[in-house]
Amino acid sequence: MKARQAVPQSPGAAPGPEPTTGPLTFEELQLAARNRGMPLEALRYDLTPTGLHHLLVHFDIPWIDRAAWRLRVGGNVRNQLVLGLDELRRRPRRTLAVTFECAGNGRARLSPRPISQPWLNEAVSTAEWTGTPLVGLLEEAGLGPETVELVFTGADHGVEKGYEHDYGRSLSVAEATRADVLLAYEMNGRLLEPQHGFPLRLLIPGWYGMTHVKWLSRIDAVTAPFDGYQQRVAYLYRRDAADPGEPVTRMQPRALLLPPGFPDFLTRQRTVDAGAVLVRGRAWSGYGAIARVEFGVDGQWVDASLDPPAGPFAWRAWSAPWDPRPGHHVLSCRATDATGRCQPTEAPWNVQGMGNNLVQEVEVTVR
Ligand SMILES: Nc1nc2c(c(=O)[nH]1)N[C@H]1C(S)=C(S)[C@@H](COP(=O)(O)O)O[C@H]1N2
Ligand SMILES: [Mo]
């Protein structure tokens, strides 16, 4: 057996590579070739087809034997629970359309660029998730009164910045017992695909992706805040190495537009024929309903029309008419939510490149 002592067992976190303004590194290419975004033309769909849903896997997709797999609920509870997939499927069922985004979406548009999965704008999708509400299971388990958090552990295992661990995240009791938090076993009406967490994942509408723990194997009630790597080190907004940071939680507002016209293979620059077009897109926020979307052409903004909301946790469709004049143009859009949060025109830099909701820009040439 290989010595495991070489790898620290507590999340002290070895320093990672320095941010860079240079070309894409080999490490970023390795990550980008495994993980993928939603092609922006898929903004057409209310529900992203499963094969077009964005994907982010920190380690390897674990192999899980359906018959042998169990979810264990333990820790500070009165009744430990051990449940198979069929038992979970017999419990109360709820389906929700949920938009979620990787917290690193926009990272590659930062300067200098933190070295990790190099997302541009495309790490977002919406699916219909079916599962059983977590709160019912927690009531059955009976949380001990000193419980402060629930820890959710996946079956995947690896090393990150020198710290070896099973992927795990925690939630406060208040957040975990919200009625809309699901243990999901179906995505768009079918059992989860291996890459999306088969057989079970956590789904907490409104939050960035890292909290939706895939390949769920354990839920533990704990009496002290969880200090696993993915909780205490990985998902923080930190201004610099000395900053203890703020946890990354809910999604910042963002609007995206479906690039009009057709692309150049290599540069992705767009060509559009002159003549009126309706530019369409989607907008979402984890803090509140989308209240406004603006559409910009060369820095001139107009209000877009909003479609009726498709549900409390799904992105909202918008559209804006555009009468393109021949020449080169930059199209953009920006969302404001019911809490007044909006998108910046300068990227909000932080050490790990989290939550960069800088407005999208699409370059087009009208002919
Ligand atoms: N167990 C486990 N859960 C995980 C991850 C992971 O690597 N392991 N990645 C997280 C991150 S960072 C994101 S953005 C979402 C991505 O979910 P998707 O691949 O189904 O889109 O899963 C989250 N859940
Ligand atoms: Mo993510």
Coordinates of C-alpha atoms and ligand atoms in Angstrom, one line a residue:
M1 CA 0.0 0.0 0.0
K2 CA 1.2 3.5 -0.8
A3 CA 2.1 5.6 2.2
R4 CA -0.7 8.1 3.0
Q5 CA 1.4 10.0 5.6
A6 CA 2.8 12.1 2.8
V7 CA -0.6 13.8 2.6
P8 CA -1.8 16.0 5.4
Q9 CA -5.0 14.8 7.1
S10 CA -6.2 18.2 8.2
P11 CA -7.1 21.1 6.0
G12 CA -4.1 23.3 6.5
A13 CA -3.9 23.6 2.7
A14 CA -0.6 23.7 1.0
P15 CA -0.4 26.9 -1.1
G16 CA -1.6 26.5 -4.6
P17 CA -0.1 27.9 -7.8
E18 CA 0.0 31.7 -8.0
P19 CA -2.7 33.5 -10.1
T20 CA -1.4 34.4 -13.6
T21 CA -2.0 36.7 -16.5
G22 CA -0.2 34.2 -18.8
P23 CA -1.6 31.6 -21.2
L24 CA -3.7 28.7 -20.1
T25 CA -1.6 26.2 -18.1
F26 CA -1.5 22.4 -18.6
E27 CA -3.3 22.0 -15.2
E28 CA -6.2 24.2 -16.3
L29 CA -6.4 22.3 -19.7
Q30 CA -6.6 19.0 -17.8
L31 CA -9.5 20.3 -15.7
A32 CA -11.3 21.9 -18.7
A33 CA -11.1 18.7 -20.6
R34 CA -12.9 16.8 -17.8
N35 CA -15.4 19.4 -16.8
R36 CA -17.6 21.3 -19.2
G37 CA -19.9 24.2 -19.4
M38 CA -23.4 24.5 -21.0
P39 CA -23.0 25.7 -24.5
L40 CA -24.6 29.1 -24.5
E41 CA -27.0 28.2 -27.4
A42 CA -28.6 25.8 -24.8
L43 CA -30.0 29.0 -23.1
R44 CA -32.9 28.3 -25.5
Y45 CA -34.2 25.5 -23.3
D46 CA -36.3 26.1 -20.2
L47 CA -34.9 22.9 -18.8
T48 CA -31.3 22.1 -19.9
P49 CA -31.2 18.6 -21.6
T50 CA -29.2 16.4 -19.2
G51 CA -26.4 15.9 -21.8
L52 CA -25.9 19.7 -22.1
H53 CA -26.0 20.4 -18.3
H54 CA -22.7 21.8 -17.0
L55 CA -20.4 19.4 -15.1
L56 CA -17.9 19.8 -12.3
V57 CA -16.2 16.9 -10.6
H58 CA -13.3 17.6 -8.3
F59 CA -11.9 14.1 -8.2
D60 CA -13.0 10.9 -10.0
I61 CA -16.6 9.9 -10.7
P62 CA -17.0 7.1 -8.1
W63 CA -18.2 3.7 -9.1
I64 CA -21.4 2.9 -7.2
D65 CA -23.1 -0.5 -7.0
R66 CA -26.8 0.3 -6.9
A67 CA -27.7 -2.8 -4.8
A68 CA -25.0 -2.3 -2.2
W69 CA -25.3 1.5 -1.9
R70 CA -26.8 2.9 1.3
L71 CA -27.4 6.4 2.6
R72 CA -26.4 6.6 6.3
V73 CA -27.8 9.3 8.6
G74 CA -26.0 9.4 11.9
G75 CA -23.9 11.5 14.3
N76 CA -25.9 13.4 16.9
V77 CA -29.3 11.8 16.2
R78 CA -31.7 9.7 18.2
N79 CA -32.3 7.1 15.5
Q80 CA -29.6 6.3 13.0
L81 CA -31.0 5.6 9.5
V82 CA -29.7 3.3 6.8
L83 CA -31.6 3.6 3.5
G84 CA -31.3 2.1 0.1
L85 CA -32.4 3.8 -3.1
D86 CA -35.8 1.9 -3.3
E87 CA -36.6 3.0 0.3
L88 CA -35.8 6.6 -0.6
R89 CA -38.0 6.4 -3.7
R90 CA -41.0 5.2 -1.6
R91 CA -40.8 8.4 0.6
P92 CA -42.7 11.6 -0.2
R93 CA -41.7 12.9 -3.6
R94 CA -41.2 16.4 -4.8
T95 CA -40.0 17.9 -8.1
L96 CA -38.4 21.3 -8.5
A97 CA -36.9 23.1 -11.5
V98 CA -33.6 24.5 -10.1
T99 CA -31.0 26.7 -11.8
F100 CA -27.6 26.3 -10.4
E101 CA -24.2 27.7 -11.2
C102 CA -20.6 26.7 -10.3
A103 CA -19.2 29.2 -7.9
G104 CA -16.1 29.5 -10.1
N105 CA -18.2 30.6 -13.1
G106 CA -16.4 33.7 -14.6
R107 CA -13.0 32.7 -13.0
A108 CA -11.1 32.8 -16.3
R109 CA -12.2 36.4 -16.9
L110 CA -10.3 37.6 -13.8
S111 CA -6.9 39.2 -14.1
P112 CA -4.7 37.9 -12.7
R113 CA -6.4 34.5 -13.2
P114 CA -6.6 32.1 -10.2
I115 CA -5.5 28.6 -11.4
S116 CA -8.4 26.2 -11.3
Q117 CA -11.3 25.2 -13.6
P118 CA -11.1 28.1 -16.2
W119 CA -14.8 28.9 -16.6
L120 CA -15.8 31.8 -18.8
N121 CA -19.7 32.3 -18.4
E122 CA -21.1 28.8 -19.2
A123 CA -21.1 27.0 -15.8
V124 CA -24.8 27.2 -15.3
S125 CA -27.9 25.1 -16.2
T126 CA -31.4 24.3 -15.1
A127 CA -32.9 20.8 -14.6
E128 CA -36.0 19.4 -13.0
W129 CA -34.8 17.5 -9.9
T130 CA -37.0 14.9 -8.2
G131 CA -36.3 13.6 -4.7
T132 CA -37.5 13.4 -1.2
P133 CA -37.5 16.5 1.1
L134 CA -34.5 16.2 3.5
V135 CA -36.5 17.7 6.4
G136 CA -38.7 14.5 6.6
L137 CA -35.6 12.3 7.0
L138 CA -34.1 14.6 9.6
E139 CA -37.3 14.5 11.6
E140 CA -37.3 10.8 11.5
A141 CA -33.7 10.7 12.6
G142 CA -34.4 13.2 15.4
L143 CA -31.6 15.8 15.7
G144 CA -30.0 16.0 19.1
P145 CA -30.6 19.5 20.7
E146 CA -26.9 20.5 20.5
T147 CA -26.8 20.0 16.7
V148 CA -25.4 23.0 14.9
E149 CA -24.8 21.6 11.4
L150 CA -25.5 18.7 9.1
V151 CA -22.4 17.4 7.2
F152 CA -23.0 15.8 3.8
T153 CA -20.3 13.4 2.5
G154 CA -19.9 12.1 -1.0
A155 CA -18.5 8.8 -2.1
D156 CA -15.7 10.5 -4.0
H157 CA -12.2 10.8 -2.6
G158 CA -9.1 12.7 -3.5
V159 CA -6.4 15.3 -2.6
E160 CA -6.8 19.0 -2.9
K161 CA -4.0 21.5 -2.1
G162 CA -2.3 18.6 -0.1
Y163 CA -5.4 17.6 1.9
E164 CA -6.8 14.1 1.4
H165 CA -10.5 13.8 2.0
D166 CA -13.9 12.6 0.9
Y167 CA -15.8 15.5 -0.7
G168 CA -18.0 17.0 2.0
R169 CA -19.9 20.2 2.8
S170 CA -22.1 21.3 5.7
L171 CA -25.3 23.4 6.2
S172 CA -26.7 25.0 9.3
V173 CA -29.8 23.3 10.7
A174 CA -32.0 26.2 9.6
E175 CA -30.8 26.0 6.0
A176 CA -30.9 22.2 5.9
T177 CA -34.5 22.0 7.2
R178 CA -36.0 24.3 4.5
A179 CA -38.9 22.6 2.9
D180 CA -37.4 22.9 -0.6
V181 CA -34.1 21.1 0.2
L182 CA -34.1 17.8 -1.6
L183 CA -32.3 14.5 -1.6
A184 CA -32.6 14.1 -5.4
Y185 CA -32.5 10.8 -7.2
E186 CA -33.9 11.9 -10.6
M187 CA -32.8 14.6 -13.0
N188 CA -35.2 15.5 -15.9
G189 CA -37.3 12.5 -15.1
R190 CA -34.6 9.8 -15.1
L191 CA -32.3 8.3 -12.5
L192 CA -29.2 10.5 -12.0
E193 CA -26.4 10.0 -14.6
P194 CA -23.1 8.8 -13.0
Q195 CA -21.5 12.2 -13.5
H196 CA -24.4 14.1 -11.9
G197 CA -24.3 12.1 -8.6
F198 CA -26.0 8.7 -9.0
P199 CA -27.7 7.5 -7.0
L200 CA -28.4 10.5 -4.7
R201 CA -27.4 14.1 -4.4
L202 CA -28.2 17.0 -2.2
L203 CA -30.0 20.0 -3.8
I204 CA -30.3 23.3 -2.0
P205 CA -32.1 25.7 -4.3
G206 CA -30.5 29.2 -4.5
W207 CA -26.9 28.1 -3.6
Y208 CA -23.9 27.8 -5.8
G209 CA -23.1 24.3 -7.1
M210 CA -20.5 23.1 -4.5
T211 CA -23.2 22.6 -1.9
H212 CA -25.2 20.2 -4.0
V213 CA -23.1 17.2 -2.8
K214 CA -23.2 14.3 -5.4
W215 CA -22.8 10.6 -4.7
L216 CA -24.2 11.2 -1.2
S217 CA -23.2 8.5 1.2
R218 CA -23.5 10.0 4.7
I219 CA -25.4 12.8 6.5
D220 CA -24.1 13.5 10.0
A221 CA -25.5 15.8 12.6
V222 CA -22.6 17.5 14.3
T223 CA -22.3 19.7 17.4
A224 CA -19.4 21.9 16.2
P225 CA -19.0 23.7 12.8
F226 CA -17.6 21.3 10.2
D227 CA -14.0 22.2 9.2
G228 CA -13.5 20.0 6.1
Y229 CA -11.5 21.3 3.2
Q230 CA -14.4 22.1 0.9
Q231 CA -16.1 24.0 3.7
R232 CA -13.2 25.9 5.5
V233 CA -10.7 26.4 2.7
A234 CA -12.0 25.9 -0.8
Y235 CA -15.2 28.0 -1.1
L236 CA -14.3 31.4 0.4
Y237 CA -14.2 35.0 -0.8
R238 CA -10.7 36.1 0.2
R239 CA -9.1 39.4 -0.9
D240 CA -5.6 38.1 -0.3
A241 CA -3.7 35.3 1.4
A242 CA -4.0 37.0 4.9
D243 CA -7.8 37.4 4.6
P244 CA -9.7 34.7 6.6
G245 CA -12.5 35.2 4.1
E246 CA -16.3 34.9 3.9
P247 CA -18.0 31.7 2.9
V248 CA -19.4 31.3 -0.6
T249 CA -23.1 30.6 -0.3
R250 CA -25.9 31.8 -2.6
M251 CA -25.7 32.7 -6.3
Q252 CA -25.0 36.3 -7.2
P253 CA -27.4 37.7 -9.9
R254 CA -26.4 37.1 -13.5
A255 CA -28.0 37.4 -16.9
L256 CA -26.7 35.7 -20.0
L257 CA -27.7 36.2 -23.6
L258 CA -28.0 33.6 -26.4
P259 CA -25.3 34.7 -28.9
P260 CA -27.1 35.7 -32.1
G261 CA -26.0 34.9 -35.6
F262 CA -23.3 32.2 -36.2
P263 CA -19.8 31.8 -34.8
D264 CA -16.3 31.6 -36.3
F265 CA -14.9 28.1 -35.4
L266 CA -11.7 29.3 -33.8
T267 CA -12.4 32.8 -32.4
R268 CA -16.1 32.3 -31.7
Q269 CA -16.7 35.8 -33.0
R270 CA -20.3 36.2 -34.3
T271 CA -21.6 37.3 -37.6
V272 CA -25.2 38.6 -37.8
D273 CA -27.2 39.7 -40.8
A274 CA -28.7 43.2 -40.7
G275 CA -32.4 43.3 -39.9
A276 CA -34.5 43.3 -36.7
V277 CA -33.8 40.5 -34.3
L278 CA -35.1 39.6 -30.8
V279 CA -32.2 38.9 -28.5
R280 CA -33.1 36.3 -25.8
G281 CA -31.5 35.2 -22.6
R282 CA -32.0 34.0 -19.1
A283 CA -31.3 35.5 -15.7
W284 CA -31.2 34.2 -12.1
S285 CA -30.1 35.1 -8.6
G286 CA -29.9 33.0 -5.4
Y287 CA -31.0 36.0 -3.2
G288 CA -34.4 36.8 -4.7
A289 CA -36.5 36.9 -7.8
I290 CA -35.2 38.7 -10.9
A291 CA -36.6 42.2 -10.9
R292 CA -35.0 43.7 -14.0
V293 CA -32.7 42.8 -16.9
E294 CA -31.0 45.4 -19.1
F295 CA -29.7 44.7 -22.6
G296 CA -26.7 46.7 -23.7
V297 CA -25.4 47.5 -27.2
D298 CA -22.0 49.3 -27.2
G299 CA -22.6 50.5 -23.7
Q300 CA -26.2 51.9 -24.3
W301 CA -28.6 50.1 -22.0
V302 CA -32.3 49.5 -22.4
D303 CA -34.8 47.4 -20.2
A304 CA -35.5 43.9 -21.5
S305 CA -38.9 42.3 -21.3
L306 CA -39.2 39.6 -18.7
D307 CA -41.2 36.4 -19.2
P308 CA -43.3 35.2 -16.3
P309 CA -41.1 33.4 -13.7
A310 CA -40.9 29.7 -14.4
G311 CA -40.8 28.9 -10.7
P312 CA -39.1 30.2 -7.5
F313 CA -35.7 28.6 -8.3
A314 CA -35.5 28.5 -12.1
W315 CA -33.9 31.1 -14.3
R316 CA -36.2 33.8 -15.8
A317 CA -36.4 34.2 -19.6
W318 CA -36.0 37.8 -21.0
S319 CA -35.9 39.3 -24.5
A320 CA -35.0 42.6 -26.1
P321 CA -35.6 43.8 -29.7
W322 CA -32.4 44.9 -31.6
D323 CA -32.2 46.5 -35.0
P324 CA -28.5 45.9 -35.8
R325 CA -26.6 48.4 -37.9
P326 CA -23.7 47.1 -40.0
G327 CA -20.4 47.2 -38.2
H328 CA -18.8 45.7 -35.1
H329 CA -20.8 45.7 -31.9
V330 CA -20.5 44.5 -28.3
L331 CA -23.7 43.1 -26.8
S332 CA -24.2 42.7 -23.0
C333 CA -26.8 42.2 -20.4
R334 CA -27.2 42.6 -16.7
A335 CA -29.6 41.4 -14.0
T336 CA -30.9 43.1 -10.9
D337 CA -32.8 41.0 -8.3
A338 CA -35.5 41.8 -5.8
T339 CA -32.9 42.6 -3.1
G340 CA -31.3 45.2 -5.4
R341 CA -28.2 43.1 -6.0
C342 CA -26.9 43.8 -9.5
Q343 CA -23.9 42.8 -11.7
P344 CA -20.6 44.7 -11.8
T345 CA -18.9 46.1 -14.8
E346 CA -15.6 45.5 -13.2
A347 CA -14.7 41.9 -12.0
P348 CA -14.9 41.4 -8.2
W349 CA -11.5 39.8 -7.8
N350 CA -10.8 37.3 -5.0
V351 CA -8.0 34.7 -4.4
Q352 CA -10.0 31.6 -5.5
G353 CA -11.9 33.3 -8.3
M354 CA -15.4 32.8 -6.8
G355 CA -18.7 34.5 -7.7
N356 CA -17.4 36.6 -10.6
N357 CA -20.7 37.8 -12.0
L358 CA -19.1 40.4 -14.3
V359 CA -21.5 41.3 -17.2
Q360 CA -21.2 39.1 -20.3
E361 CA -19.9 40.6 -23.5
V362 CA -20.6 39.1 -26.9
E363 CA -18.8 40.6 -29.9
V364 CA -20.7 40.6 -33.2
T365 CA -20.1 41.8 -36.7
V366 CA -23.3 42.9 -38.5
R367 CA -23.1 42.5 -42.3
Ligands
LIG1 N1 -19.4 14.7 -4.2 C1 -19.2 15.8 -4.9 N2 -20.2 16.6 -5.0 C2 -20.1 17.7 -5.8 C3 -18.9 18.0 -6.5 C4 -17.8 17.0 -6.4 O1 -16.7 17.2 -6.9 N3 -18.0 15.9 -5.6 N4 -18.7 19.1 -7.2 C5 -19.6 20.2 -6.8 C6 -19.5 21.4 -7.7 S1 -18.2 22.4 -7.4 C7 -20.5 21.7 -8.5 S2 -20.5 23.2 -9.4 C8 -21.7 20.8 -8.7 C9 -21.8 20.5 -10.2 O2 -22.9 19.6 -10.4 P1 -23.1 19.0 -11.8 O3 -21.8 18.4 -12.3 O4 -24.2 18.0 -11.7 O5 -23.5 20.2 -12.7 O6 -21.6 19.6 -8.0 C10 -21.0 19.8 -6.7 N5 -21.1 18.6 -5.9
MO2 MO -18.5 24.3 -8.6

